[in-house]
C-alpha cells in the first residue's frame, strides 16, 4: 500500500501529500478549519492502492501560501488553481467541513469538471453577516485566543468538543496535533470566512454524483440538516455514521473509509 509523500506544486503555492499511481483516478481530500493534509493520511494509505489519493494543505496551512484575502469564493478559486497545478482531470473531491463548503462553491464555477463529490460533515449555509447566531459562534471560538490562549493550548479541548462516542485513540493524537499547529491568523481568517456563506440556492444545480456523509453526534453539521440538504441535490446519496461527531475520518476511520469505498465502487459500476 502506497504511503503519502509530502509534495509542493510547481508554482510553490500549495503543499500537499499524495499516494498512488499518478495515472489513476484522482481523489482530492480537503480538510476542515482545524485540519491539515496529514489529517487524511489513513485515507491516502487506504485508497492509494486504487486511486491517486491527494490531500492539500488549504491556503495558509502547512506549506501552502496564505491568500491575500480569505473568502469561500477565493478558496474555491485556489482549489481550481491547485487542480490545474496537479494537471489532473475528472477528480473526485472529498470536502470535510469548510472543505465541503469550498467544494460547493467550486461546483458553481466548474459544474462539470468533477467526476463526483463527497460533502462530509458540512453545510450549505452559515447564515448572513448580520446574524446574531453566526457572530456568537465565531466569537465563542475566537474568544479564547483574544484572552491569550494559543492554538496548541486549545487543541485538546477543541478536539474533545468535536468528537462523538469512543473515538479511535490512535488517531485522536493526530487530530490534536493538526489543530494545535493551525496558524492563529489562518484560524481567524477561516472562521470569519464562514460568515455569510450560503449555497442553498445552488444545490439543485449540482449535476455530478454526490455523497453526503454525516455523523449522528455532529453538533457542527447536524445529521438532520445534512439529510435535508441531500434532498435538494438531484440523485444525492446520504449516509449517516452512528455515534460519530465532526471528525469522522479520524474518529472512526473504518466507518468513514467504508462509506467512501462503497460510493466509489458505485461510481465504477455506473461507468
Coordinates of C-alpha atoms in Angstrom, one line a residue:
X1 CA 0.0 0.0 0.0
X2 CA 1.4 3.4 -1.0
X3 CA 2.5 5.8 1.7
X4 CA 1.8 9.6 1.5
X5 CA 4.5 11.7 0.0
X6 CA 4.8 15.4 1.0
X7 CA 4.9 17.5 -2.1
X8 CA 4.6 21.0 -3.4
X9 CA 3.1 22.3 -6.6
X10 CA 5.3 23.7 -9.4
X11 CA 4.3 27.3 -8.6
X12 CA 5.3 26.8 -4.9
X13 CA 1.9 27.9 -3.7
X14 CA 0.4 24.6 -2.5
X15 CA 1.7 21.9 -0.2
X16 CA 0.1 18.5 -0.4
X17 CA 0.5 14.8 0.3
X18 CA -0.2 12.1 -2.2
X19 CA -0.2 8.4 -2.6
X20 CA -0.9 6.0 -5.5
X21 CA -0.3 5.8 -9.3
X22 CA -0.2 9.3 -10.8
X23 CA -2.2 7.9 -13.8
X24 CA -5.1 6.6 -11.6
X25 CA -8.4 8.4 -11.0
X26 CA -7.6 11.3 -8.6
X27 CA -9.2 11.6 -5.2
X28 CA -8.7 15.1 -3.7
X29 CA -9.3 15.4 0.1
X30 CA -10.0 18.9 1.6
X31 CA -9.6 19.3 5.3
X32 CA -11.5 21.5 7.8
X33 CA -10.6 24.6 9.7
X34 CA -8.7 22.5 12.4
X35 CA -7.1 20.1 9.9
X36 CA -4.2 19.7 7.6
X37 CA -3.2 17.5 4.7
X38 CA -1.8 14.9 7.1
X39 CA -5.2 14.5 8.7
X40 CA -6.0 12.4 5.7
X41 CA -3.0 10.0 5.9
X42 CA -5.1 7.0 6.8
X43 CA -7.3 7.6 3.7
X44 CA -4.3 8.3 1.5
X45 CA -2.8 5.0 2.5
X46 CA -6.1 3.1 2.2
X47 CA -7.1 4.5 -1.2
X48 CA -3.7 4.9 -2.7
X49 CA -3.7 1.3 -4.0
X50 CA -6.6 2.0 -6.4
X51 CA -6.5 5.8 -6.9
X52 CA -4.2 8.8 -7.0
X53 CA -5.1 10.0 -3.5
X54 CA -4.2 13.6 -2.8
X55 CA -4.7 15.9 0.2
X56 CA -3.9 19.6 0.1
X57 CA -2.9 21.9 2.8
X58 CA -5.5 24.7 2.5
X59 CA -4.1 28.1 1.8
X60 CA -2.5 29.4 5.0
X61 CA -1.9 25.9 6.3
X62 CA 1.2 23.8 6.4
X63 CA 3.4 24.7 3.5
X64 CA 0.7 26.4 1.5
X65 CA 0.9 30.1 0.9
X66 CA -1.9 32.2 2.5
X67 CA -4.4 34.1 0.4
X68 CA -4.2 37.9 0.4
X69 CA -8.0 38.0 1.2
X70 CA -9.8 34.9 2.5
X71 CA -13.3 34.0 1.4
X72 CA -15.0 30.8 0.4
X73 CA -15.0 32.1 -3.2
X74 CA -11.3 32.8 -3.1
X75 CA -10.6 29.4 -1.6
X76 CA -12.7 27.8 -4.4
X77 CA -10.5 29.7 -7.0
X78 CA -7.4 28.4 -5.1
X79 CA -8.8 24.9 -5.4
X80 CA -9.1 25.2 -9.1
X81 CA -5.6 26.6 -9.4
X82 CA -4.4 23.6 -7.3
X83 CA -6.1 21.1 -9.6
X84 CA -4.6 22.8 -12.6
X85 CA -1.2 22.7 -11.0
X86 CA -1.6 19.0 -10.4
X87 CA -2.6 18.5 -14.1
X88 CA -5.4 16.1 -13.2
X89 CA -8.8 15.7 -14.8
X90 CA -12.1 14.3 -13.6
X91 CA -11.2 14.3 -9.9
X92 CA -13.4 13.0 -7.1
X93 CA -13.5 15.8 -4.5
X94 CA -13.9 14.9 -0.8
X95 CA -14.5 18.0 1.3
X96 CA -14.8 18.0 5.0
X97 CA -16.5 20.9 6.9
X98 CA -15.2 24.1 5.4
X99 CA -13.6 21.9 2.7
X100 CA -17.1 20.8 1.7
X101 CA -18.2 24.5 1.6
X102 CA -15.2 25.1 -0.8
X103 CA -16.4 22.2 -3.0
X104 CA -19.9 23.6 -3.1
X105 CA -18.7 27.0 -4.2
X106 CA -16.3 25.4 -6.7
X107 CA -19.1 23.5 -8.3
X108 CA -20.9 26.7 -9.1
X109 CA -17.9 27.8 -11.2
X110 CA -16.9 24.4 -12.6
X111 CA -20.1 22.3 -12.6
X112 CA -18.8 19.6 -14.9
X113 CA -15.1 19.2 -14.0
X114 CA -15.5 16.7 -11.1
X115 CA -16.2 13.0 -11.6
X116 CA -18.1 13.1 -8.3
X117 CA -18.1 14.9 -4.9
X118 CA -18.4 13.9 -1.3
X119 CA -19.7 16.5 1.1
X120 CA -18.6 15.3 4.5
X121 CA -20.0 16.8 7.7
X122 CA -20.5 20.2 6.1
X123 CA -23.3 22.7 5.5
X124 CA -24.8 24.6 2.5
X125 CA -25.1 27.8 4.6
X126 CA -23.7 29.6 7.6
X127 CA -26.3 32.3 7.6
X128 CA -25.7 36.0 6.9
X129 CA -23.2 38.5 8.1
X130 CA -25.8 40.2 10.3
X131 CA -26.9 37.0 12.1
X132 CA -26.5 37.0 15.8
X133 CA -26.0 33.2 15.9
X134 CA -23.2 33.4 13.4
X135 CA -21.5 36.2 15.3
X136 CA -21.8 34.3 18.6
X137 CA -20.4 31.1 17.0
X138 CA -17.3 32.9 15.8
X139 CA -16.9 34.9 18.9
X140 CA -17.0 31.8 21.1
X141 CA -14.3 30.2 19.1
X142 CA -12.0 33.3 18.8
X143 CA -12.6 34.5 22.3
X144 CA -10.0 32.2 23.9
X145 CA -7.4 33.5 21.5
X146 CA -8.3 37.0 22.4
X147 CA -7.7 36.1 26.1
X148 CA -4.2 34.8 25.4
X149 CA -4.7 31.1 24.7
X150 CA -2.9 29.5 21.8
X151 CA -4.0 27.0 19.2
X152 CA -1.7 24.5 20.8
X153 CA -3.1 25.1 24.3
X154 CA -6.7 25.0 23.0
X155 CA -6.3 21.9 20.7
X156 CA -7.2 19.2 23.3
X157 CA -10.4 20.9 24.4
X158 CA -11.4 21.9 20.8
X159 CA -10.9 18.3 19.6
X160 CA -12.8 16.9 22.5
X161 CA -15.8 19.1 21.8
X162 CA -15.9 18.0 18.2
X163 CA -15.8 14.2 18.5
X164 CA -18.6 11.7 19.3
X165 CA -18.6 8.4 21.1
X166 CA -15.5 6.3 21.5
X167 CA -13.2 8.0 19.0
X168 CA -10.2 5.9 17.9
X169 CA -7.4 6.9 20.3
X170 CA -4.7 6.0 17.6
X171 CA -5.9 8.9 15.5
X172 CA -7.0 11.4 18.2
X173 CA -3.4 12.4 18.8
X174 CA -3.1 13.4 15.1
X175 CA -6.3 15.3 15.4
X176 CA -4.9 17.3 18.3
X177 CA -1.6 17.8 16.6
X178 CA -3.3 19.2 13.5
X179 CA -5.5 21.5 15.4
X180 CA -2.6 22.7 17.6
X181 CA -0.5 23.5 14.5
X182 CA -3.0 25.7 12.7
X183 CA -1.6 29.2 12.4
X184 CA -3.7 31.6 14.5
X185 CA -4.0 34.0 11.6
X186 CA -5.4 31.3 9.4
X187 CA -7.8 30.0 12.0
X188 CA -9.2 33.5 12.5
X189 CA -9.4 34.2 8.8
X190 CA -11.2 30.9 8.1
X191 CA -13.7 31.4 10.9
X192 CA -14.6 34.9 9.6
X193 CA -14.9 33.5 6.0
X194 CA -17.8 31.3 7.2
X195 CA -20.0 34.3 7.9
X196 CA -22.4 34.9 5.1
X197 CA -21.7 31.6 3.3
X198 CA -24.9 30.4 1.6
X199 CA -25.1 28.0 -1.3
X200 CA -28.6 26.7 -0.7
X201 CA -30.0 28.2 -3.9
X202 CA -27.4 26.3 -6.0
X203 CA -27.8 22.8 -4.5
X204 CA -30.3 21.9 -7.2
X205 CA -27.8 22.7 -9.9
X206 CA -25.3 20.0 -8.8
X207 CA -25.1 17.6 -11.6
X208 CA -22.4 15.1 -10.6
X209 CA -22.8 12.1 -8.4
X210 CA -22.8 13.3 -4.8
X211 CA -22.5 11.6 -1.4
X212 CA -23.4 13.5 1.8
X213 CA -21.8 11.9 4.8
X214 CA -22.8 12.9 8.3
X215 CA -22.2 11.9 11.9
X216 CA -25.1 11.3 14.3
X217 CA -23.3 13.1 17.1
X218 CA -22.0 16.0 15.0
X219 CA -23.1 19.3 16.5
X220 CA -21.4 21.5 13.9
X221 CA -23.1 19.9 10.9
X222 CA -26.1 18.1 12.4
X223 CA -27.2 15.0 10.7
X224 CA -30.9 16.1 10.2
X225 CA -29.6 19.2 8.4
X226 CA -27.4 17.2 6.2
X227 CA -30.2 14.7 5.4
X228 CA -32.4 17.6 4.4
X229 CA -29.6 19.0 2.3
X230 CA -29.4 15.8 0.4
X231 CA -33.0 16.1 -0.7
X232 CA -32.2 19.2 -2.7
X233 CA -29.3 17.7 -4.7
X234 CA -30.5 15.6 -7.6
X235 CA -29.8 11.9 -7.1
X236 CA -27.7 12.5 -4.0
X237 CA -26.8 9.7 -1.6
X238 CA -26.9 10.2 2.1
X239 CA -25.1 8.2 4.7
X240 CA -25.2 8.8 8.5
X241 CA -22.4 7.3 10.7
X242 CA -23.8 6.3 14.1
X243 CA -22.1 7.7 17.2
X244 CA -19.7 9.9 15.1
X245 CA -19.0 13.5 15.8
X246 CA -17.4 16.1 13.4
X247 CA -14.1 14.3 12.7
X248 CA -15.3 11.1 11.1
X249 CA -12.2 10.2 9.1
X250 CA -10.1 10.3 12.4
X251 CA -12.8 9.2 14.9
X252 CA -14.0 6.2 13.1
X253 CA -11.7 5.8 10.0
X254 CA -13.0 2.3 9.3
X255 CA -16.6 3.5 9.0
X256 CA -15.6 6.6 7.0
X257 CA -13.4 4.7 4.6
X258 CA -16.1 2.0 4.2
X259 CA -18.8 4.6 3.3
X260 CA -16.4 6.3 0.8
X261 CA -15.3 3.0 -0.7
X262 CA -19.0 2.0 -1.3
X263 CA -19.7 5.3 -3.0
X264 CA -16.6 5.0 -5.2
X265 CA -17.5 1.4 -6.1
X266 CA -21.0 2.5 -7.1
X267 CA -19.4 5.1 -9.4
X268 CA -17.4 2.3 -11.1
X269 CA -20.5 0.2 -11.7
X270 CA -22.3 3.1 -13.3
X271 CA -19.3 4.0 -15.6

